[in-house]
Each structure stands twice: as C-alpha cells, then as structure tokens.
Tab-separated table of C-alpha atoms in Angstrom:
chain	number	residue	atom	x	y	z
A	1	MET	CA	-2.069	2.913	22.961
A	2	SER	CA	-4.651	4.851	20.948
A	3	GLU	CA	-8.180	2.984	20.498
A	4	TYR	CA	-8.605	1.856	16.973
A	5	THR	CA	-10.741	-1.165	15.508
A	6	TYR	CA	-8.572	-2.278	12.654
A	7	ILE	CA	-5.158	-1.009	13.723
A	8	THR	CA	-2.975	-0.500	16.635
A	9	TYR	CA	-0.795	2.560	17.319
A	10	GLU	CA	1.856	2.616	19.959
A	11	THR	CA	4.955	4.680	20.700
A	12	LEU	CA	8.484	3.084	21.774
A	13	ASP	CA	11.860	4.397	22.808
A	14	GLU	CA	10.587	7.192	24.941
A	15	GLY	CA	8.110	8.215	22.407
A	16	THR	CA	10.499	8.825	19.346
A	17	ILE	CA	9.223	5.736	17.476
A	18	ALA	CA	5.606	5.346	16.563
A	19	ARG	CA	4.565	1.957	15.416
A	20	ILE	CA	1.392	1.373	13.613
A	21	THR	CA	0.244	-2.311	13.306
A	22	LEU	CA	-2.405	-3.335	10.624
A	23	ASN	CA	-4.611	-5.578	12.877
A	24	ARG	CA	-7.151	-7.892	10.932
A	25	PRO	CA	-4.900	-11.011	10.866
A	26	GLU	CA	-8.077	-13.045	10.323
A	27	ALA	CA	-8.488	-11.471	7.101
A	28	ARG	CA	-4.898	-11.320	6.239
A	29	ASN	CA	-4.864	-7.573	7.126
A	30	ALA	CA	-6.907	-6.844	3.877
A	31	GLN	CA	-7.662	-3.048	3.678
A	32	ASN	CA	-11.379	-2.311	4.328
A	33	ARG	CA	-12.347	1.245	4.283
A	34	GLY	CA	-12.381	1.467	8.157
A	35	MET	CA	-8.729	0.442	8.131
A	36	LEU	CA	-7.682	2.991	5.676
A	37	VAL	CA	-9.333	5.780	7.450
A	38	GLU	CA	-7.942	4.679	10.743
A	39	LEU	CA	-4.473	4.376	9.051
A	40	ASN	CA	-4.573	7.926	7.827
A	41	ASP	CA	-5.569	9.249	11.213
A	42	ALA	CA	-2.588	7.294	12.878
A	43	PHE	CA	-0.180	8.531	10.415
A	44	LEU	CA	-1.372	12.166	10.898
A	45	ALA	CA	-1.205	11.671	14.774
A	46	ALA	CA	2.409	10.515	14.433
A	47	GLU	CA	3.161	13.482	12.129
A	48	ALA	CA	1.694	15.962	14.585
A	49	ASP	CA	3.646	14.424	17.551
A	50	ASP	CA	7.007	16.314	17.710
A	51	THR	CA	8.484	13.659	19.918
A	52	VAL	CA	7.983	11.091	17.094
A	53	ARG	CA	11.068	10.816	14.864
A	54	VAL	CA	10.342	7.508	13.012
A	55	VAL	CA	7.138	5.873	12.133
A	56	ILE	CA	7.146	1.960	11.591
A	57	LEU	CA	4.265	0.362	9.634
A	58	ARG	CA	3.664	-3.420	10.018
A	59	GLY	CA	1.019	-6.140	9.895
A	60	ALA	CA	-0.095	-8.598	12.406
A	61	GLY	CA	-0.260	-12.396	11.694
A	62	LYS	CA	1.117	-14.182	8.780
A	63	MET	CA	1.022	-11.458	6.143
A	64	PHE	CA	1.908	-7.654	6.015
A	65	THR	CA	-1.418	-7.066	4.088
A	66	ALA	CA	-3.284	-8.920	1.308
A	67	GLY	CA	-4.193	-5.638	-0.527
A	68	HIS	CA	-7.663	-4.268	-0.919
A	69	ASP	CA	-10.567	-5.991	0.875
A	70	MET	CA	-12.383	-7.241	-2.325
A	71	GLY	CA	-15.356	-9.054	-0.783
A	72	SER	CA	-15.383	-9.797	2.972
A	73	ALA	CA	-18.758	-9.469	4.765
A	74	LEU	CA	-17.285	-6.411	6.560
A	75	SER	CA	-16.181	-4.887	3.434
A	76	VAL	CA	-19.517	-5.200	1.730
A	77	ALA	CA	-21.511	-3.909	4.710
A	78	GLU	CA	-19.284	-0.903	4.705
A	79	ARG	CA	-19.999	-0.135	1.082
A	80	GLU	CA	-23.774	-0.920	0.925
A	81	PRO	CA	-26.468	1.606	2.241
A	82	GLY	CA	-27.544	0.529	5.776
A	83	PRO	CA	-26.572	0.794	9.490
A	84	ASP	CA	-23.178	-0.643	8.933
A	85	GLN	CA	-22.125	1.511	5.986
A	86	HIS	CA	-18.785	3.423	6.662
A	87	PRO	CA	-19.525	7.340	6.797
A	88	SER	CA	-16.769	7.759	4.146
A	89	TYR	CA	-19.049	6.344	1.522
A	90	ALA	CA	-21.342	9.351	1.959
A	91	ILE	CA	-18.727	11.916	1.471
A	92	ASN	CA	-15.982	12.766	-1.025
A	93	GLY	CA	-18.046	11.903	-4.036
A	94	GLY	CA	-19.542	8.759	-2.589
A	95	THR	CA	-23.125	9.840	-3.432
A	96	ARG	CA	-22.292	10.848	-6.969
A	97	PRO	CA	-23.080	8.784	-10.103
A	98	ARG	CA	-21.113	5.506	-10.543
A	99	ALA	CA	-18.020	6.626	-12.511
A	100	GLU	CA	-17.557	9.885	-10.585
A	101	ALA	CA	-18.219	8.197	-7.332
A	102	ARG	CA	-15.588	5.615	-8.111
A	103	MET	CA	-12.990	8.041	-9.195
A	104	THR	CA	-13.416	10.405	-6.357
A	105	GLN	CA	-13.736	7.915	-3.751
A	106	GLU	CA	-10.312	5.919	-5.095
A	107	TRP	CA	-8.676	9.446	-5.409
A	108	HIS	CA	-9.271	10.317	-1.801
A	109	TYR	CA	-9.019	6.862	0.033
A	110	PHE	CA	-6.507	5.045	-2.191
A	111	PHE	CA	-4.421	7.360	-4.341
A	112	ARG	CA	-4.188	10.753	-2.402
A	113	ASN	CA	-3.924	9.085	0.983
A	114	THR	CA	-1.036	7.026	-0.149
A	115	LEU	CA	0.727	10.175	-1.633
A	116	ARG	CA	0.202	11.949	1.620
A	117	TRP	CA	1.783	9.181	3.578
A	118	ARG	CA	4.759	9.241	0.986
A	119	ASP	CA	5.211	12.839	1.904
A	120	LEU	CA	4.761	12.593	5.719
A	121	ARG	CA	7.031	14.931	7.624
A	122	LYS	CA	8.586	11.892	9.430
A	123	ILE	CA	10.881	9.127	8.319
A	124	THR	CA	8.588	5.947	7.793
A	125	ILE	CA	9.818	2.310	7.671
A	126	ALA	CA	7.711	-0.441	6.027
A	127	GLU	CA	8.075	-3.772	7.904
A	128	VAL	CA	6.917	-6.317	5.816
A	129	HIS	CA	6.460	-10.225	5.666
A	130	GLY	CA	4.563	-12.794	4.107
A	131	LYS	CA	2.840	-12.203	0.906
A	132	VAL	CA	2.711	-8.535	-0.199
A	133	TYR	CA	0.321	-8.245	-2.977
A	134	ALA	CA	-1.405	-5.436	-5.053
A	135	ALA	CA	-2.497	-2.715	-2.666
A	136	GLY	CA	-0.146	-3.995	-0.171
A	137	LEU	CA	2.644	-2.623	-2.302
A	138	MET	CA	1.047	0.716	-2.309
A	139	LEU	CA	1.346	0.936	1.499
A	140	MET	CA	4.872	-0.376	1.485
A	141	TRP	CA	6.047	1.922	-1.274
A	142	ALA	CA	4.604	5.049	0.562
A	143	CYS	CA	7.241	4.469	3.232
A	144	ASP	CA	10.761	5.825	2.883
A	145	LEU	CA	12.419	2.684	3.873
A	146	ILE	CA	11.291	-1.160	3.481
A	147	VAL	CA	12.653	-4.012	5.519
A	148	ALA	CA	11.394	-7.497	4.787
A	149	ALA	CA	11.569	-10.803	6.670
A	150	GLU	CA	13.264	-13.744	4.800
A	151	GLY	CA	10.770	-15.570	2.492
A	152	THR	CA	8.702	-12.370	1.791
A	153	GLU	CA	6.994	-12.439	-1.766
A	154	PHE	CA	5.974	-9.375	-3.835
A	155	ALA	CA	3.438	-9.235	-6.619
A	156	ASP	CA	0.794	-7.191	-8.301
A	157	VAL	CA	-2.013	-9.609	-9.537
A	158	VAL	CA	-4.659	-7.304	-10.579
A	159	GLY	CA	-3.646	-7.454	-14.258
A	160	THR	CA	-4.153	-11.298	-14.340
A	161	ARG	CA	-6.917	-11.482	-11.763
A	162	LEU	CA	-8.937	-8.229	-12.418
A	163	GLY	CA	-8.107	-7.333	-15.876
A	164	MET	CA	-6.702	-3.835	-14.405
A	165	CYS	CA	-3.504	-1.878	-15.129
A	166	GLY	CA	-2.098	-2.071	-11.753
A	167	VAL	CA	-3.225	-0.431	-8.373
A	168	GLU	CA	-4.031	3.121	-7.988
A	169	TYR	CA	-0.775	4.289	-6.845
A	170	PHE	CA	1.337	3.380	-9.839
A	171	GLY	CA	4.821	3.043	-8.358
A	172	HIS	CA	5.652	0.104	-10.262
A	173	PRO	CA	8.085	1.459	-12.938
A	174	TRP	CA	9.932	3.400	-10.345
A	175	GLU	CA	10.255	0.422	-7.831
A	176	PHE	CA	10.760	-2.412	-10.229
A	177	GLY	CA	12.240	-0.675	-13.181
A	178	PRO	CA	10.231	-0.320	-16.593
A	179	ARG	CA	10.725	-3.748	-18.125
A	180	LYS	CA	10.383	-5.630	-14.928
A	181	ALA	CA	7.295	-3.732	-13.959
A	182	LYS	CA	5.787	-4.763	-17.398
A	183	GLU	CA	6.830	-8.416	-16.892
A	184	LEU	CA	5.563	-8.745	-13.335
A	185	MET	CA	2.275	-6.981	-14.203
A	186	LEU	CA	1.550	-9.105	-17.259
A	187	THR	CA	2.254	-12.269	-15.691
A	188	GLY	CA	1.210	-11.789	-12.237
A	189	ASP	CA	4.390	-13.447	-11.150
A	190	SER	CA	6.131	-12.700	-7.879
A	191	ILE	CA	9.688	-11.695	-6.745
A	192	ASP	CA	11.307	-12.648	-3.467
A	193	ALA	CA	12.926	-10.427	-0.882
A	194	GLU	CA	16.396	-11.064	-2.332
A	195	GLU	CA	15.371	-9.975	-5.900
A	196	ALA	CA	13.740	-6.958	-4.438
A	197	HIS	CA	16.778	-6.104	-2.568
A	198	ARG	CA	18.814	-6.365	-5.882
A	199	LEU	CA	16.191	-4.039	-7.415
A	200	GLY	CA	16.815	-1.436	-4.629
A	201	MET	CA	13.130	-1.775	-3.390
A	202	VAL	CA	13.982	-3.384	-0.106
A	203	GLY	CA	16.885	-2.064	2.084
A	204	LYS	CA	17.167	-4.764	4.739
A	205	ILE	CA	16.294	-8.401	5.020
A	206	PHE	CA	16.064	-10.020	8.367
A	207	PRO	CA	15.151	-13.481	9.916
A	208	ALA	CA	11.421	-13.719	10.194
A	209	ASN	CA	11.646	-14.564	13.938
A	210	THR	CA	13.632	-11.373	14.729
A	211	LEU	CA	11.970	-9.031	12.144
A	212	SER	CA	10.079	-6.898	14.683
A	213	ASP	CA	13.132	-6.603	16.867
A	214	ARG	CA	15.488	-5.897	14.212
A	215	THR	CA	13.231	-3.137	12.698
A	216	VAL	CA	13.072	-1.341	16.052
A	217	GLU	CA	16.776	-1.365	16.147
A	218	PHE	CA	16.988	-0.096	12.646
A	219	ALA	CA	14.365	2.631	13.502
A	220	GLN	CA	16.579	3.658	16.544
A	221	ARG	CA	19.486	4.250	14.330
A	222	ILE	CA	17.564	6.498	12.061
A	223	ALA	CA	15.947	8.265	15.107
A	224	LYS	CA	19.320	9.486	16.080
A	225	ILE	CA	19.642	11.659	12.993
A	226	ASP	CA	18.986	15.401	13.628
A	227	THR	CA	15.511	15.802	12.759
A	228	MET	CA	15.965	18.762	10.263
A	229	ALA	CA	18.827	16.792	8.436
A	230	ALA	CA	16.503	13.639	8.307
A	231	LEU	CA	13.502	15.527	6.862
A	232	LEU	CA	15.811	17.444	4.347
A	233	ILE	CA	17.437	14.202	3.266
A	234	LYS	CA	13.809	12.732	2.661
A	235	GLU	CA	12.659	15.938	0.807
A	236	SER	CA	15.787	16.220	-1.249
A	237	VAL	CA	15.368	12.607	-2.582
A	238	ASN	CA	11.468	13.096	-2.978
A	239	GLN	CA	11.794	16.350	-4.782
A	240	THR	CA	14.435	14.968	-7.178
A	241	VAL	CA	12.124	12.019	-8.003
A	242	ASP	CA	9.206	14.641	-8.477
A	243	ASN	CA	11.436	16.632	-10.751
A	244	MET	CA	12.076	13.351	-12.723
A	245	GLY	CA	8.156	13.174	-13.138
A	246	PHE	CA	7.047	10.850	-10.410
A	247	THR	CA	3.946	12.689	-9.055
A	248	ASN	CA	2.917	13.861	-12.478
A	249	ALA	CA	3.266	10.213	-13.731
A	250	LEU	CA	1.182	8.930	-10.766
A	251	ASN	CA	-1.509	11.207	-11.522
A	252	ALA	CA	-1.657	10.289	-15.160
A	253	CYS	CA	-1.696	6.660	-14.371
A	254	PHE	CA	-4.476	7.243	-11.815
A	255	SER	CA	-6.595	8.700	-14.691
A	256	MET	CA	-5.808	5.550	-16.826
A	257	HIS	CA	-6.672	3.242	-13.998
A	258	GLN	CA	-10.206	4.927	-13.780
A	259	LEU	CA	-10.402	4.474	-17.618
A	260	ASN	CA	-9.650	0.968	-17.157
A	261	HIS	CA	-12.591	0.589	-14.615
A	262	SER	CA	-14.969	2.562	-16.879
A	263	SER	CA	-14.167	0.305	-19.833
A	264	TRP	CA	-14.941	-2.890	-17.941
A	265	ALA	CA	-18.148	-1.234	-16.376
A	266	GLU	CA	-19.306	-0.791	-20.004
A	267	ARG	CA	-18.653	-4.290	-21.080
A	268	THR	CA	-20.095	-5.968	-17.937
A	269	GLY	CA	-23.001	-3.769	-17.411
A	270	GLY	CA	-21.572	-2.097	-14.204
A	271	TYR	CA	-19.043	-4.225	-12.683
A	272	PRO	CA	-15.691	-2.328	-12.756
A	273	ALA	CA	-13.364	-5.123	-13.427
A	274	GLY	CA	-12.920	-8.280	-15.656
A	275	THR	CA	-15.108	-11.357	-15.181
A	276	PRO	CA	-14.730	-14.961	-16.206
A	277	GLU	CA	-17.422	-14.451	-18.979
A	278	LEU	CA	-14.938	-12.097	-20.530
A	279	GLY	CA	-11.850	-14.239	-20.120
A	280	VAL	CA	-10.695	-13.031	-16.839
A	281	PRO	CA	-10.520	-15.532	-13.908
A	282	ALA	CA	-12.435	-14.904	-10.801
A	283	TRP	CA	-10.021	-13.034	-8.447
A	284	ASN	CA	-10.921	-15.426	-5.546
A	285	GLN	CA	-10.508	-18.515	-7.646
A	286	ALA	CA	-7.196	-17.867	-9.523
A	287	PRO	CA	-4.327	-20.157	-9.504
A	288	PRO	CA	-1.471	-19.647	-7.091
A	289	VAL	CA	1.052	-16.934	-7.868
A	290	LYS	CA	4.273	-18.212	-9.512
A	291	PRO	CA	7.721	-16.841	-8.826
A	292	ALA	CA	9.333	-14.881	-11.788
A	293	VAL	CA	12.134	-17.000	-13.154
A	294	VAL	CA	14.893	-16.030	-15.594
A	295	SER	CA	14.355	-19.099	-17.752
A	296	GLU	CA	10.842	-20.755	-18.310
A	297	PRO	CA	10.931	-24.586	-18.428
C-alpha cells in the first residue's frame, strides 16, 4: 500500500493487478485537486510497474464519484491563497489572469490528465456503482473497460445545473451516440446500467454485493492475455477512434467549454457558470435527477 490522502493504491494477484480507490466517501468521492494529483501519480506508478498488467479504478462508499468538488471547505481551501492552498494552483497557469488561469489549469488537471489516463500503457477497468454524474463520467470513460453494479445511474447535469456544455473531456457523443448525448445533456436525465450496457458503454453488470470480487475476477481474465497483444489491442482500437476524429473533437470541445465559461464570467461579473439570477438553478439546490424514459407522461 502506498501512502496517499485521498486515494488508496494496492496490488493484487502477485502484483499483476493494481487497484486504485477514490477514498473520500464522506464527500461522495468528489474530485478535489489533491485527489486528482494523487490519482495521476497512482496511474503513472501502475504504468511504470512492469509487473502490473491491469489497473482497476473504483470508489469507496456509496458512490464511485460525485464529480468535481464544487464547494466543500477542503476544495475552497485548496483554491484560495493561504497555508492550505494546493501547490498545483501556483503552477501550470494558476497565477495567470482569470480566463487564462482557468483554461490552462483545466487543461492540465481535467482534460489532459483524463486523456493521458485513456492512453495509459496498461489495460484499465472502471468499477462503478451508485450515481456517476458529470466529471465522474470523465474518470470512467478514460478506462478501457467499464463494469457496473446493478442500480448504477449515469448522468451529466452540468447543462441544467451550471449552464455548461458538458464536462471538459467531451466523450458524450462517442459513448452515448449523438442524439442520446444531446437529449441527456439538455435534460440532465439519467440512464441506468442496463441502458448503458445496451449503448455499449458498460461491458458487465454485477450484483452490488459482489461487485469488487467480480471485477477482480474479470481483471484476472484480462491479465492472462500476453502484454504485447493486450497493448496492441488497446492501441488498435484507440488509434481507430482517433482516426475517426476522437482526439481532435475532444480538443475542439474543450475550447468550447472554455468559451462557455468566459461567456458566463462576462454575464455574472466573474463567476464562470450560470446563476439563479440568470435562470440557472443553484447547482446544490437543483431538483433530483430523473431517469430518461422513452415516453413522457
């Protein structure tokens, strides 16, 4: 076990499987900056370890992750100048003027990190459960394979709760399909694990009480594949999608995400998302997410 504050890292099965656990269950594993920096460190540690063949990413407690940490006391202290500010806010553009700081910081810690994990030189499995919302989708989509507990829900609510055009890593059309992506983002509605499986986003659905054990068993199957063959299977699929425009599309959509932030900042006097005064419900007072259904009553 390596020492981290917001995650845990362990190896299983004689070191062939690395398991990373998001470990802020009291905050529904909301992604504060410290967690994201530690997560990148853990992924790179697994990548560097030649014994590791498969990496599992999961979350402790009732949820995989609730997405970006929008306003906990910890997250605010990390951002603001002072003794508790995270060091990453003073580098990678963090000291630049507002729009530049926001764009460069989000590029490093949200967008580029996620793309780096997608291209990790190991096979990765996201083990998800509970509600997987907004930036929780980013972490899950970065993985090669996704397994879910029965009852898992998926949604991106940033359009309806923040007035934003999705999260920074815009995988939505590739994961949901174009029209379903528009519907889910414009409504903020959710889909269940069974619908996610029908869409091809989720590969396996396991009972919630056996999720971790079944995921390890699944990882053990994958770990038996020759490492060169496994890497080239991953790379063949990723390069095929890249040649269809995946990476270029994500880069373009990241720029639109920043334009969306700047548009709100101009309208609000600095706040980079929608506010109740401008018709966007407060993100922490929004009504519950509803399931997407074929026919509205």
